PDB file of C-alpha atoms in Angstrom:
ATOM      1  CA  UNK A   1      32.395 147.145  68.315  1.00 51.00           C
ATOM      2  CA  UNK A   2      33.032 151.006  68.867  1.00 43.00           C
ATOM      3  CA  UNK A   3      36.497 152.725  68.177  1.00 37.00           C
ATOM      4  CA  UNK A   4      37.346 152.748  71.997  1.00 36.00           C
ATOM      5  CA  UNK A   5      36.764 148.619  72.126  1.00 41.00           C
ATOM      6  CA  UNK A   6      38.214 148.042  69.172  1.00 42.00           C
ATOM      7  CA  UNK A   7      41.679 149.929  70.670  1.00 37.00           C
ATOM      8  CA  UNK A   8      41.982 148.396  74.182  1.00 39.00           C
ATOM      9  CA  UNK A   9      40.456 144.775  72.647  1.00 41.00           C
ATOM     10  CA  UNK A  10      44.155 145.216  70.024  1.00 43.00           C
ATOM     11  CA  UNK A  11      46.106 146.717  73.434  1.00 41.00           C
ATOM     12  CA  UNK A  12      44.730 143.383  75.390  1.00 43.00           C
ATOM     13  CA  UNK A  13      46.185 141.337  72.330  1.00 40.00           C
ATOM     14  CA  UNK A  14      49.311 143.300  72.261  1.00 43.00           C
ATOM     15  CA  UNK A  15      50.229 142.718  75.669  1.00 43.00           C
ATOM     16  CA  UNK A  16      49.348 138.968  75.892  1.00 37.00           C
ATOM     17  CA  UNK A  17      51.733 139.012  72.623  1.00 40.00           C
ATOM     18  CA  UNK A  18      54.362 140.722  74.742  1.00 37.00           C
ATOM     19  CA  UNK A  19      54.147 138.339  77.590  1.00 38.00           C
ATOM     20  CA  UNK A  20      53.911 135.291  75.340  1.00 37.00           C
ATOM     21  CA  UNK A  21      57.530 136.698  73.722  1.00 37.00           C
ATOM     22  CA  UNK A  22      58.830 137.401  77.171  1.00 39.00           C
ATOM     23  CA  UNK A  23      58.482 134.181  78.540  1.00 40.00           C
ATOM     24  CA  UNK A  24      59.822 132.899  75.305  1.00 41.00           C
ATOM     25  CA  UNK A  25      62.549 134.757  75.411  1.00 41.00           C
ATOM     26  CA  UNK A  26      63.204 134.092  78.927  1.00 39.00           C
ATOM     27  CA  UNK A  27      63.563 130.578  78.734  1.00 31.00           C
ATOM     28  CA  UNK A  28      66.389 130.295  77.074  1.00 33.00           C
ATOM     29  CA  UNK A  29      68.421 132.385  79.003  1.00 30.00           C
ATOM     30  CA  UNK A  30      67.109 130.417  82.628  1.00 32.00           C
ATOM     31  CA  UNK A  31      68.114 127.013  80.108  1.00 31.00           C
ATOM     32  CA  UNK A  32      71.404 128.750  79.520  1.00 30.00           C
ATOM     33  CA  UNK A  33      72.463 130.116  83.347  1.00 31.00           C
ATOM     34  CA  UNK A  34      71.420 126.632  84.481  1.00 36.00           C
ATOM     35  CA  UNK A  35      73.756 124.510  82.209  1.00 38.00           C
ATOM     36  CA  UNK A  36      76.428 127.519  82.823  1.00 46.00           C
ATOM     37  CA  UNK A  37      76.371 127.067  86.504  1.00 47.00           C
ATOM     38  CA  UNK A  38      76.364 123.153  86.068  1.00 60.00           C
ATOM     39  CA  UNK A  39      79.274 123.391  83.490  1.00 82.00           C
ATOM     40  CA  UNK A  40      81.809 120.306  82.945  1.00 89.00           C
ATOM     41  CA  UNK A  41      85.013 121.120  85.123  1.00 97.00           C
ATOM     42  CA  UNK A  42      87.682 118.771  83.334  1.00 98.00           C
ATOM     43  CA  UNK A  43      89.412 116.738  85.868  1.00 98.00           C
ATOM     44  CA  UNK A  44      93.330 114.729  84.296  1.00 98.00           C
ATOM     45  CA  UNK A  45      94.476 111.854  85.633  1.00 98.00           C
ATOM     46  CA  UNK A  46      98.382 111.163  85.734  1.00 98.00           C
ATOM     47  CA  UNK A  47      99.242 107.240  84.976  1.00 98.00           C
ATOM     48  CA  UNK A  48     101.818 105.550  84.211  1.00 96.00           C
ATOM     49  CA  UNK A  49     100.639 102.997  81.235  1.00 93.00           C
ATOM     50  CA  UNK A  50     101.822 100.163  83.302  1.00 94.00           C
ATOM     51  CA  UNK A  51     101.593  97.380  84.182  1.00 92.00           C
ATOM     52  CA  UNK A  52      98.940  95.530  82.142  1.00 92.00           C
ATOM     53  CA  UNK A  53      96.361  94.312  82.929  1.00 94.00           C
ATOM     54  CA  UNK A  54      95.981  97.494  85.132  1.00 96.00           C
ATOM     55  CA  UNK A  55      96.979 100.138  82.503  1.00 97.00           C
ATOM     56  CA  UNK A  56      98.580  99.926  79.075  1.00 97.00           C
ATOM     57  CA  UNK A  57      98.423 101.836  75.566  1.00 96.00           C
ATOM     58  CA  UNK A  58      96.733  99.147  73.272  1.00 95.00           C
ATOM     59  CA  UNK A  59      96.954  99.287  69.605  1.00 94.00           C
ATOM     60  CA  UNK A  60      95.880 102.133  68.771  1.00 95.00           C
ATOM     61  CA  UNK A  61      97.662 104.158  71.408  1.00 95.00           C
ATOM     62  CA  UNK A  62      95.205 105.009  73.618  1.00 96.00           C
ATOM     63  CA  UNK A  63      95.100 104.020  77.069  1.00 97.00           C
ATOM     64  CA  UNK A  64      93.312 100.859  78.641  1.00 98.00           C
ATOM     65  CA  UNK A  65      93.192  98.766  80.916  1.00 98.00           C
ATOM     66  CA  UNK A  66      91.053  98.098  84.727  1.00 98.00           C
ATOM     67  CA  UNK A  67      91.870 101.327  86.196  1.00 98.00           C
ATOM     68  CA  UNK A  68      91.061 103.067  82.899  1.00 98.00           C
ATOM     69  CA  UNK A  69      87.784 101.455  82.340  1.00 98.00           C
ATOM     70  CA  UNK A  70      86.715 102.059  85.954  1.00 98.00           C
ATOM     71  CA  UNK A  71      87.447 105.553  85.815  1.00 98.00           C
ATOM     72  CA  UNK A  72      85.643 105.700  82.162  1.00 98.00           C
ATOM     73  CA  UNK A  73      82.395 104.496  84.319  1.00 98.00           C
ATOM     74  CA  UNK A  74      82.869 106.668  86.756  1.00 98.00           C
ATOM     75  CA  UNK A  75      82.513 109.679  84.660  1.00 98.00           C
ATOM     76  CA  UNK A  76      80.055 108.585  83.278  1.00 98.00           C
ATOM     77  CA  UNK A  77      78.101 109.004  86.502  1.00 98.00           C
ATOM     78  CA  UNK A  78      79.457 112.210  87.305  1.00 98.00           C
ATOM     79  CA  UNK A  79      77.619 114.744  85.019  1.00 97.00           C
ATOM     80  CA  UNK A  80      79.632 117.653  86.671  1.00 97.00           C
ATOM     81  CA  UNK A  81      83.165 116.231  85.226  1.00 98.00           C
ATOM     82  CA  UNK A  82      85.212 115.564  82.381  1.00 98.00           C
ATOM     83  CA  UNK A  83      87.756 113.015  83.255  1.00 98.00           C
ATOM     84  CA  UNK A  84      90.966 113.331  80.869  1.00 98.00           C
ATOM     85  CA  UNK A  85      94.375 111.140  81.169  1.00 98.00           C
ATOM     86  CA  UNK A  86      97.828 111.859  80.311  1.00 98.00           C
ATOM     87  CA  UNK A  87     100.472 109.324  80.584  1.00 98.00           C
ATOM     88  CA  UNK A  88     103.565 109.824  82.503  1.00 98.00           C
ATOM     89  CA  UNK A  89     106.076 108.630  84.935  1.00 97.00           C
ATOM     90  CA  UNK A  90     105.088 106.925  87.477  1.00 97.00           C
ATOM     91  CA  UNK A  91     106.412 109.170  90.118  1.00 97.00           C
ATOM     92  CA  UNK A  92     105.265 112.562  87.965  1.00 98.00           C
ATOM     93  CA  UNK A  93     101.776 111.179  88.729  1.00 98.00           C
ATOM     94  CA  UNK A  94     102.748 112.983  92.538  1.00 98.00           C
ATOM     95  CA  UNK A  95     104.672 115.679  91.327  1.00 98.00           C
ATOM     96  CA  UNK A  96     101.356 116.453  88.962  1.00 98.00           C
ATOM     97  CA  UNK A  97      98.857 116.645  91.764  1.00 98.00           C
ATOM     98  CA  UNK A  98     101.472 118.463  93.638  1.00 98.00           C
ATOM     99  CA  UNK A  99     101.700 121.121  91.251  1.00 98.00           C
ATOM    100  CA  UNK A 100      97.921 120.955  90.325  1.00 98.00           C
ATOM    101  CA  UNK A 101      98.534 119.804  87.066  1.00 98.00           C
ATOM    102  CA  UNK A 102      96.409 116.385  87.421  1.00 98.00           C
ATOM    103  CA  UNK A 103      93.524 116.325  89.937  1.00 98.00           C
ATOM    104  CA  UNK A 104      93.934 112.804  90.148  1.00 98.00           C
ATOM    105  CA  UNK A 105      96.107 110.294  90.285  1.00 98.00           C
ATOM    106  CA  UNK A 106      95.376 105.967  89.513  1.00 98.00           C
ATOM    107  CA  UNK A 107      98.190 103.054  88.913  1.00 97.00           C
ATOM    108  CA  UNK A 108      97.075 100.750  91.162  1.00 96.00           C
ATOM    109  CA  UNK A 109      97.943 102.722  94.310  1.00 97.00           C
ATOM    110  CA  UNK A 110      98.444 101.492  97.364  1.00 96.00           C
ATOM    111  CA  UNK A 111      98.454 103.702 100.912  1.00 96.00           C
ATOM    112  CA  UNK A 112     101.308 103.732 102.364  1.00 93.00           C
ATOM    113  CA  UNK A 113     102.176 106.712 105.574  1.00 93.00           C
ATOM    114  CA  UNK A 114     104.622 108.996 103.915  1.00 95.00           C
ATOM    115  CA  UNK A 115     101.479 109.418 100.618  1.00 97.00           C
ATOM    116  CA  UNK A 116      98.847 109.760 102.957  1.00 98.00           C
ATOM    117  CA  UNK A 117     100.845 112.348 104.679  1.00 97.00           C
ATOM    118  CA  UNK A 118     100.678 114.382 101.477  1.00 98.00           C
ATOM    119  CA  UNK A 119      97.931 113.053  99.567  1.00 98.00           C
ATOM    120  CA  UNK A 120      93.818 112.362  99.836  1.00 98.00           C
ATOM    121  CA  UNK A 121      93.013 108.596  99.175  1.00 98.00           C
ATOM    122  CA  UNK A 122      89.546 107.679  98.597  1.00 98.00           C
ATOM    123  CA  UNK A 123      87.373 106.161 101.316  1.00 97.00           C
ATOM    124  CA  UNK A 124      86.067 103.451  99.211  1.00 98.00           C
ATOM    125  CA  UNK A 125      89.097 101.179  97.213  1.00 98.00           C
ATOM    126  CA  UNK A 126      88.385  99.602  93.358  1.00 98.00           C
ATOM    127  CA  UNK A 127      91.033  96.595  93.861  1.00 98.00           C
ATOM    128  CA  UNK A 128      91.854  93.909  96.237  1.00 97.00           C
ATOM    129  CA  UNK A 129      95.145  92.395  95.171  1.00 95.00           C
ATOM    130  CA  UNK A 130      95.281  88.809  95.451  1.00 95.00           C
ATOM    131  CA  UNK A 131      99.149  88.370  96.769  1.00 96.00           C
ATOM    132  CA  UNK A 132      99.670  84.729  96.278  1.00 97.00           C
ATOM    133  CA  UNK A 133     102.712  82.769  97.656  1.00 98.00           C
ATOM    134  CA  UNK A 134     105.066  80.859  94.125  1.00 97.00           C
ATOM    135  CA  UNK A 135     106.154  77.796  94.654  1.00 97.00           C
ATOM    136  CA  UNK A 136     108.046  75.206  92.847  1.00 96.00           C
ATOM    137  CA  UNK A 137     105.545  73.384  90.464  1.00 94.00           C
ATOM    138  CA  UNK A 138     103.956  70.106  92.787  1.00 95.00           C
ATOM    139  CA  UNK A 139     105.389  71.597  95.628  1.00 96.00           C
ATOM    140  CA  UNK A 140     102.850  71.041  98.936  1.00 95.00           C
ATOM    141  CA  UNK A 141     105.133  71.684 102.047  1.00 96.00           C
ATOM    142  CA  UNK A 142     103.766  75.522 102.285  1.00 97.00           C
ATOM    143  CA  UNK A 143      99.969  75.944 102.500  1.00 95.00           C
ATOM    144  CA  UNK A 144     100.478  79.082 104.968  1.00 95.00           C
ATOM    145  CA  UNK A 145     102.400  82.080 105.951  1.00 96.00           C
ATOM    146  CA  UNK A 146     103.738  80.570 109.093  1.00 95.00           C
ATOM    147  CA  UNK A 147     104.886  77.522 106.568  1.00 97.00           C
ATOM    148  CA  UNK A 148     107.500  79.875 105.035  1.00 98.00           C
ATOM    149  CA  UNK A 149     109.616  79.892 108.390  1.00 97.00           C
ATOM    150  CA  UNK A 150     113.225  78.308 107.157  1.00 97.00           C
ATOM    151  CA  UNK A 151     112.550  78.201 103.845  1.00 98.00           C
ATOM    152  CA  UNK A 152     114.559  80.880 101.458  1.00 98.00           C
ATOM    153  CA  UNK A 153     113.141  83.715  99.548  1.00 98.00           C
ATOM    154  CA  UNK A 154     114.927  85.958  96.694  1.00 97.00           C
ATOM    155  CA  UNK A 155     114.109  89.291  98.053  1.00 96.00           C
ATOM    156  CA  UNK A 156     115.638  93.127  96.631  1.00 91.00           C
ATOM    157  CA  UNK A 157     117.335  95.436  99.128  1.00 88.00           C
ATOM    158  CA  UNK A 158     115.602  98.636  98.125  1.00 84.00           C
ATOM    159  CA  UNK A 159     112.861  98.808 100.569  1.00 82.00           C
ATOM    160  CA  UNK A 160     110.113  96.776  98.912  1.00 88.00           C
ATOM    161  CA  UNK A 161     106.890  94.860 101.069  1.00 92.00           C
ATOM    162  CA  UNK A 162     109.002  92.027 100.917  1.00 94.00           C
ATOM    163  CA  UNK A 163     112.028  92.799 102.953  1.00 94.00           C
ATOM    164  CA  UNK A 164     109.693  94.517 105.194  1.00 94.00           C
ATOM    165  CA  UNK A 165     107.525  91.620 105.461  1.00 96.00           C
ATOM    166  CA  UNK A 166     110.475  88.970 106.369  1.00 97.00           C
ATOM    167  CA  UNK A 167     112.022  91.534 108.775  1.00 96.00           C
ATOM    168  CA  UNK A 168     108.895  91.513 110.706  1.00 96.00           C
ATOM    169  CA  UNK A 169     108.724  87.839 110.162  1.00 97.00           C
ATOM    170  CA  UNK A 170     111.417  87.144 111.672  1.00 97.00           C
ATOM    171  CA  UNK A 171     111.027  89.992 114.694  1.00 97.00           C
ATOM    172  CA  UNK A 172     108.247  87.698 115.392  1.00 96.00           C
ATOM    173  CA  UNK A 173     109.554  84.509 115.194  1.00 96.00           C
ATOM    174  CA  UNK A 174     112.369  83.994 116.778  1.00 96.00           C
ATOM    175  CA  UNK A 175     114.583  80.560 115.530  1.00 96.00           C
ATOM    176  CA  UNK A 176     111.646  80.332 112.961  1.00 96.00           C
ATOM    177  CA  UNK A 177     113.146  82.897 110.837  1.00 97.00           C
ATOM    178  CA  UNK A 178     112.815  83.251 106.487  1.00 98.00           C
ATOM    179  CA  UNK A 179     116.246  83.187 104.865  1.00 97.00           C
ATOM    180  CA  UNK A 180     116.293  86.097 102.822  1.00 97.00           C
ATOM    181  CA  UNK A 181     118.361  85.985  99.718  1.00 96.00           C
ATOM    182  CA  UNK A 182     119.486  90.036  99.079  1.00 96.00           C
ATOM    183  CA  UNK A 183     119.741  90.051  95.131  1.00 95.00           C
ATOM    184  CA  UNK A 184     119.284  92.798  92.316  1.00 93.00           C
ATOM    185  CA  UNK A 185     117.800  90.191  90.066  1.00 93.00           C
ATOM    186  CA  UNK A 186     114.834  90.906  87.837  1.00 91.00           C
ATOM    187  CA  UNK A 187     111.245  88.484  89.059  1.00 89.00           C
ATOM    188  CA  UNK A 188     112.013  86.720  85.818  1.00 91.00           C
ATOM    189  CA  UNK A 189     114.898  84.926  87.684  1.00 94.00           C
ATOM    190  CA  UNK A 190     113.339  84.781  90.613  1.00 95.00           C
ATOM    191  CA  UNK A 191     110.853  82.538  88.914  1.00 95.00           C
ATOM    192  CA  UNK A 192     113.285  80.659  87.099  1.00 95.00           C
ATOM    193  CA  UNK A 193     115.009  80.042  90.473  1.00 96.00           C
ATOM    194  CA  UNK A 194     112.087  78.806  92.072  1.00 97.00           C
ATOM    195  CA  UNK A 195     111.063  76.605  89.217  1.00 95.00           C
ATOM    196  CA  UNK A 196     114.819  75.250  89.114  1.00 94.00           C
ATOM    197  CA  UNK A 197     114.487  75.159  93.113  1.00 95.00           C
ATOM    198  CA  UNK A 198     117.788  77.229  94.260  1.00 96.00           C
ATOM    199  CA  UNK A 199     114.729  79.548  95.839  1.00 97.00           C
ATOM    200  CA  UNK A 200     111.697  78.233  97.878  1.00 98.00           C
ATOM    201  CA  UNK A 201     109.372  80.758  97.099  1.00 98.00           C
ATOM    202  CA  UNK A 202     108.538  84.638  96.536  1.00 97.00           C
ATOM    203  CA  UNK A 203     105.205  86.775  96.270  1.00 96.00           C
ATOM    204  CA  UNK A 204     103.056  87.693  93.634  1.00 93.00           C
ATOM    205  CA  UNK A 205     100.011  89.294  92.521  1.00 92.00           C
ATOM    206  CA  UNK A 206      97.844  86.415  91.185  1.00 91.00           C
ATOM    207  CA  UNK A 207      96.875  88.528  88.532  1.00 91.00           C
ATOM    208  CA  UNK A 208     100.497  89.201  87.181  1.00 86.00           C
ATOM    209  CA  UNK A 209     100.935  84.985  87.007  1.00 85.00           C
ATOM    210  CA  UNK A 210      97.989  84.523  84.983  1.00 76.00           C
ATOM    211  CA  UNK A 211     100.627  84.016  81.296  1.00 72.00           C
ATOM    212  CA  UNK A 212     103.764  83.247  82.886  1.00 77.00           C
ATOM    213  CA  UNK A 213     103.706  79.825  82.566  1.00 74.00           C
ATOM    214  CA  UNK A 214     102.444  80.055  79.087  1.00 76.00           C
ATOM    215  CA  UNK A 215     104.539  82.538  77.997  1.00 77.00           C
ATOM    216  CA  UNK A 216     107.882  81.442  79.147  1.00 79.00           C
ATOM    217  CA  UNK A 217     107.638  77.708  79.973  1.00 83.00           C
ATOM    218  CA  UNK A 218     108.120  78.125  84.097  1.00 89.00           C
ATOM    219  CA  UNK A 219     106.302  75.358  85.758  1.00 85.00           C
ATOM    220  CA  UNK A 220     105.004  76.946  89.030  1.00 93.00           C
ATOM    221  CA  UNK A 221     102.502  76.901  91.310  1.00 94.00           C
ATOM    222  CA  UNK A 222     100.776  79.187  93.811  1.00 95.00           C
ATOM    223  CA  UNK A 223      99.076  79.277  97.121  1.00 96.00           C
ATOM    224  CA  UNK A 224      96.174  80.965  97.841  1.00 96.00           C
ATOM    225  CA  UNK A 225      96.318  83.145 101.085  1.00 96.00           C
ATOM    226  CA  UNK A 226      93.140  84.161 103.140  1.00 95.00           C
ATOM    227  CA  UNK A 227      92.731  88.080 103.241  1.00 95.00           C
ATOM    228  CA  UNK A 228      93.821  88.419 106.658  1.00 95.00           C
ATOM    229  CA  UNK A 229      97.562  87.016 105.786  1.00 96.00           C
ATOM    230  CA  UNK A 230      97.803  88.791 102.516  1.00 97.00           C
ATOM    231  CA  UNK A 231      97.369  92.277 104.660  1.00 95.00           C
ATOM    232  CA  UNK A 232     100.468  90.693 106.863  1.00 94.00           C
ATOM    233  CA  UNK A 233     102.358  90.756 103.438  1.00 96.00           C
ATOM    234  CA  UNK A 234     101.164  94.032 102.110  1.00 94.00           C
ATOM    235  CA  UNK A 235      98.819  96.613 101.940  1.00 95.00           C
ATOM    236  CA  UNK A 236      96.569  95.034  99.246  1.00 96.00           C
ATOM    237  CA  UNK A 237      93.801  97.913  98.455  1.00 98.00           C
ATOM    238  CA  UNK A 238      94.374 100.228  95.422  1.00 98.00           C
ATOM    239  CA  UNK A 239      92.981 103.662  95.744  1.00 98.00           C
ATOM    240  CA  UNK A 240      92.609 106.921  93.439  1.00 98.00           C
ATOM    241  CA  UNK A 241      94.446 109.596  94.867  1.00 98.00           C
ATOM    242  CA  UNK A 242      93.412 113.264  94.653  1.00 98.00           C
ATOM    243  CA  UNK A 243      94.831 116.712  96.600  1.00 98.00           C
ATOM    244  CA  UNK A 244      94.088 117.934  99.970  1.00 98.00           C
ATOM    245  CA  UNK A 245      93.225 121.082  98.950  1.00 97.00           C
ATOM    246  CA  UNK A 246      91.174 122.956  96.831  1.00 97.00           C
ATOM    247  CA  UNK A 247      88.709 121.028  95.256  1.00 97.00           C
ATOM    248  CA  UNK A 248      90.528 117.504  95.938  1.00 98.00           C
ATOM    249  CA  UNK A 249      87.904 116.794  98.947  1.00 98.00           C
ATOM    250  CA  UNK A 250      85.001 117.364  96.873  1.00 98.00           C
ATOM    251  CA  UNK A 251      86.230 115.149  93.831  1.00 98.00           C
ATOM    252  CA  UNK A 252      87.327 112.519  96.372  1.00 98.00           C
ATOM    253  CA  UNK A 253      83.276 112.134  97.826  1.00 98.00           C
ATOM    254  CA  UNK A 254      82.126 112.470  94.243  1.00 98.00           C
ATOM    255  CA  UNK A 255      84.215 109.358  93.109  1.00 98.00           C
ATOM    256  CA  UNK A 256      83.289 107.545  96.342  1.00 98.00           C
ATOM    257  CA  UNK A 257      79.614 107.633  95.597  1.00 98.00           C
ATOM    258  CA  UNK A 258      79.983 106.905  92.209  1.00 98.00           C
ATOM    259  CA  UNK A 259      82.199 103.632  93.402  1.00 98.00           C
ATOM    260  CA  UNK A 260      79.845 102.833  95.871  1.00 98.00           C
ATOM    261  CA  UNK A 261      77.209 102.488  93.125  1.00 98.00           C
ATOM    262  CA  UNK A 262      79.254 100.644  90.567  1.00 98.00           C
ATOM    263  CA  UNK A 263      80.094  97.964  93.698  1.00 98.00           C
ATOM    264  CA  UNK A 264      76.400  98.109  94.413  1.00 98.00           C
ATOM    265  CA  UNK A 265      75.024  97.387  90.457  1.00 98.00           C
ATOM    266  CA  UNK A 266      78.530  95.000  90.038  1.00 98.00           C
ATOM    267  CA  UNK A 267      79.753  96.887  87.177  1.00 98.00           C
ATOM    268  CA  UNK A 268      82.997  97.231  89.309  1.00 98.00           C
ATOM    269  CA  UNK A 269      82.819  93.264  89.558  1.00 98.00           C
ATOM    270  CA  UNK A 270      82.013  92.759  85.981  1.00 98.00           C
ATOM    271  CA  UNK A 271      84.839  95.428  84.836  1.00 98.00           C
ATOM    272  CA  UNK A 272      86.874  93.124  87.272  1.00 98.00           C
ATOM    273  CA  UNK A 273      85.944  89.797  85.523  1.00 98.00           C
ATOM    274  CA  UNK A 274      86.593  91.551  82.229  1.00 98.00           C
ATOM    275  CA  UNK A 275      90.729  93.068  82.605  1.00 97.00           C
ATOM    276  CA  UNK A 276      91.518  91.069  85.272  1.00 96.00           C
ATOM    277  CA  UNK A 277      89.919  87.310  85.144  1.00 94.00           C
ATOM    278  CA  UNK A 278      88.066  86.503  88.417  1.00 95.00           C
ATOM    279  CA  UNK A 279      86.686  89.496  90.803  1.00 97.00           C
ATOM    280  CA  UNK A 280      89.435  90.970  92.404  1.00 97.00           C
ATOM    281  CA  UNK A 281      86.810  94.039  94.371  1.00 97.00           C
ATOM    282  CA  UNK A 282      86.329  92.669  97.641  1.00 94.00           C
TER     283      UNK A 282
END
């Protein structure tokens, strides 16, 4: 091979060396912009801790509980976010998201008009509380809603679904009416009360009644109510909350999808089963 082959043959090798180093080299920077532009935006959630089974700090002071464990699956299907919590106050959980401090917000909420006026629910809800009616233990007069006409229930003053539910009640039917009972007294009593049978009955989240009578010795019963009554009583779908502006929209569709897929592979019934007892999605 003569000089001038011999010189471009090394300037051939030289540049395919070149190009082999540049596209090297270039790779990792591409790798880098692309997991820069897809970069983890950390999302907090305000709770309360309470009430268990929905949230609580267990034993080793972290939180737990059915909401918590749904929204652990959900970020793990959302690659883009970094869900956080931060316990707090129940109502700090609105002042956060007012002030931007959480992005969302998840203690077994229910809508009601004056949050939806200021806050974005989610389209798709994680919880379907079972409201049951209490009864005396052995007690078989009430198998319905309309069965409660007459009969008396403890009920507290400040506004809760239960005075608004009798006051309809009894808009609605006329000589038929609920007695309510106006008290300050904690459920405890109530239950005592109904057990002892000074009351006739009150409303509960099945869920809540699961170690009452184990716990403190109340004999009671319940009766199961068919969806359609239960949304007489109250509004019985728990939501995650988020803001209506900024990016509150987007994480609102995000966590709908990824709900929509835990309903559709029942880890959302199985988390259900798990904190809860029975499956309390639908």
């Amino acid at each position: 091979m003569n000089k001038k082959k011999r010189v471009l043959w090394a300037l051939t090798l030289t540049t395919l060396a070149l190009a082999v180093i540049a596209a090297g080299c270039g790779k990792a920077p591409d790798q880098a912009l692309s997991t820069g532009d897809a970069k983890m935006k950390t999302l907090l959630v305000g709770t309360s801790g309470g009430p268990k089974p929905y949230v609580y700090v267990d034993q080793n002071n972290n939180l737990d509980g059915y909401d918590i464990a749904v929204l652990k699956e959900i970020d793990k299907l959302l690659p883009q976010y970094d869900i956080q919590f931060e316990k707090t106050e129940f109502p700090s959980i609105f002042a956060g998201i007012d002030s931007g401090r959480y992005q969302i917000g998840a203690n077994n909420i229910t809508k009601k008009l004056e949050r939806e006026e200021k806050y974005l629910f989610g389209n798709e809800y994680y919880y379907f509380n079972r409201t049951v009616v209490v009864v005396k233990k052995g007690r078989t007069d009430i198998a319905s809603i309309d069965d409660l006409a007459g009969k008396t229930i403890p009920v507290s003053p400040g506004g809760g679904f239960e005075q608004l539910f009798v006051e309809q009640f009894n808009k609605e039917h006329p000589g038929k009416e609920i007695k309510a009972a106006y008290t300050d007294q904690d459920q405890m009593k109530t239950y005592q009360d109904i057990a002892n049978g000074t009351a006739d009955f009150t409303f509960a989240e099945k869920v809540m009644l699961k170690d009452i009578e184990k716990e403190y010795g109340i004999a009671l019963d319940t009766v199961e109510l068919p969806k359609e009554e239960i949304e007489k009583i109250q509004n019985p779908k728990a939501y995650f909350i988020f803001s209506k502006t900024g990016d509150g929209p987007a994480i609102r569709d995000a966590f709908d999808g990824a709900l929509r897929t835990l309903l559709d592979n029942g880890k959302l019934k199985e988390l259900s089963i798990q904190y809860l007892g029975a499956d309390y999605t639908r």
